[in-house]
Amino acid sequence: MKKAWFCFWSVFLVILSGFFFLIWDYWQQGSKQEGEMAKAAFTAYTAKWKQQQFSDMYEQLSLDAKAKVSKEEFVSRYENIYSGIEATHISVEPLYNEDVVPGEDGKISFHYRLSVQTFGEPISFTGKAILVKETQNDKQDWYINWNPSFLLPELEHGDKLRVNTFRPKRGEVLDRAGRRVAVTSRQSAANQGL
């Protein structure tokens, strides 16, 4: 009789532990699927970013981000800044160091590297993207919790960006003997005849 109870409890514990393993595995797979869906949403967002489709980018913002910036303000801000710095060759590369899974707060965050060629020097920095799962227009998906640091790392709500260009002052060019060959001053030209 003792053997029968021992066998019963052994089988019961094996079945119970298998059941808990299946639940844990299902939960892990669900988290990974959410991560893949968030990656897909960010990939779609960055594709629009590279093409400078700012109006379409706005549609992928979270409700919190949309409450802070209107569509017109969002689009005009990107257009003004990117045209002001003559932005070309926009590259946005997500940096996934490990599995992308929702945190305890239900949000997914990871870093990305933005590189933009400008009329001057290229701009390159690493930013942090936070995605939240929301329902918008009867569609549940992952949305970007946008803030102005997506444009430039130091930029905050309400900040203004100004680009000033100036002509550099030319230095003097001297020959080996120390005589001026090219100078900064203005001189009048005179016609000399032979």
CSV table of N, CA and C in Angstrom, one decimal, residues 2 11 14 17 26 28 36 39 48 68 70-71 79 84 90 123-124 127 133 142 144 149 154 166 180 188:
chain,number,residue,atom,x,y,z
A,2,LYS,N,2.0,1.2,0.8
A,2,LYS,CA,2.9,2.4,0.8
A,2,LYS,C,3.5,2.7,-0.6
A,11,VAL,N,3.9,10.4,-9.4
A,11,VAL,CA,3.3,10.7,-10.7
A,11,VAL,C,2.6,12.1,-10.6
A,14,VAL,N,5.2,14.9,-10.7
A,14,VAL,CA,5.7,15.0,-12.0
A,14,VAL,C,4.7,15.7,-12.9
A,17,SER,N,4.6,19.5,-11.8
A,17,SER,CA,5.7,20.3,-12.2
A,17,SER,C,5.7,20.5,-13.7
A,26,TYR,N,4.8,29.1,-21.6
A,26,TYR,CA,3.8,29.9,-22.3
A,26,TYR,C,3.9,31.3,-22.0
A,28,GLN,N,6.7,32.9,-21.0
A,28,GLN,CA,7.9,33.3,-21.7
A,28,GLN,C,7.7,33.6,-23.2
A,36,GLU,N,8.7,40.9,-30.1
A,36,GLU,CA,8.8,40.8,-31.6
A,36,GLU,C,7.8,41.8,-32.2
A,39,LYS,N,9.3,45.2,-31.8
A,39,LYS,CA,10.4,45.4,-32.7
A,39,LYS,C,9.8,45.8,-34.1
A,48,LYS,N,9.7,55.0,-41.8
A,48,LYS,CA,9.1,56.3,-42.1
A,48,LYS,C,10.0,57.4,-41.7
A,68,LYS,N,0.9,65.6,-25.7
A,68,LYS,CA,1.9,66.7,-25.4
A,68,LYS,C,2.3,67.4,-26.7
A,70,SER,N,0.9,68.3,-30.8
A,70,SER,CA,-0.1,68.1,-31.9
A,70,SER,C,0.6,67.6,-33.2
A,71,LYS,N,-0.2,67.0,-34.1
A,71,LYS,CA,0.3,66.5,-35.3
A,71,LYS,C,1.0,67.6,-36.1
A,79,GLU,N,10.1,68.9,-39.9
A,79,GLU,CA,10.4,69.5,-41.2
A,79,GLU,C,11.4,70.7,-41.1
A,84,GLY,N,16.4,72.8,-41.9
A,84,GLY,CA,17.4,73.8,-41.5
A,84,GLY,C,18.8,73.2,-41.4
A,90,ILE,N,19.6,59.6,-43.4
A,90,ILE,CA,19.2,59.4,-42.1
A,90,ILE,C,19.3,57.8,-41.8
A,123,ILE,N,25.6,64.3,-37.6
A,123,ILE,CA,25.1,64.2,-36.2
A,123,ILE,C,24.9,62.7,-35.9
A,124,SER,N,25.4,62.2,-34.8
A,124,SER,CA,25.3,60.8,-34.5
A,124,SER,C,25.1,60.7,-32.9
A,127,GLY,N,20.1,57.1,-28.5
A,127,GLY,CA,18.9,57.5,-27.8
A,127,GLY,C,18.2,56.3,-27.2
A,133,LYS,N,2.1,49.4,-25.0
A,133,LYS,CA,1.0,48.7,-25.7
A,133,LYS,C,-0.3,49.4,-25.4
A,142,TRP,N,1.8,48.3,-30.4
A,142,TRP,CA,2.9,49.0,-29.7
A,142,TRP,C,3.1,50.3,-30.3
A,144,ILE,N,5.1,54.3,-30.0
A,144,ILE,CA,6.3,55.0,-29.5
A,144,ILE,C,6.0,56.1,-28.5
A,149,SER,N,13.8,64.4,-27.4
A,149,SER,CA,15.2,63.9,-27.5
A,149,SER,C,15.3,62.9,-28.7
A,154,GLU,N,19.7,66.5,-26.2
A,154,GLU,CA,19.5,67.5,-25.2
A,154,GLU,C,18.1,68.2,-25.3
A,166,PHE,N,27.8,81.3,-40.5
A,166,PHE,CA,28.7,82.5,-40.7
A,166,PHE,C,29.8,82.2,-41.5
A,180,ARG,N,53.6,88.6,-47.0
A,180,ARG,CA,52.2,88.2,-47.2
A,180,ARG,C,51.9,87.9,-48.7
A,188,SER,N,42.1,97.9,-53.0
A,188,SER,CA,41.5,98.3,-54.3
A,188,SER,C,42.5,97.8,-55.4
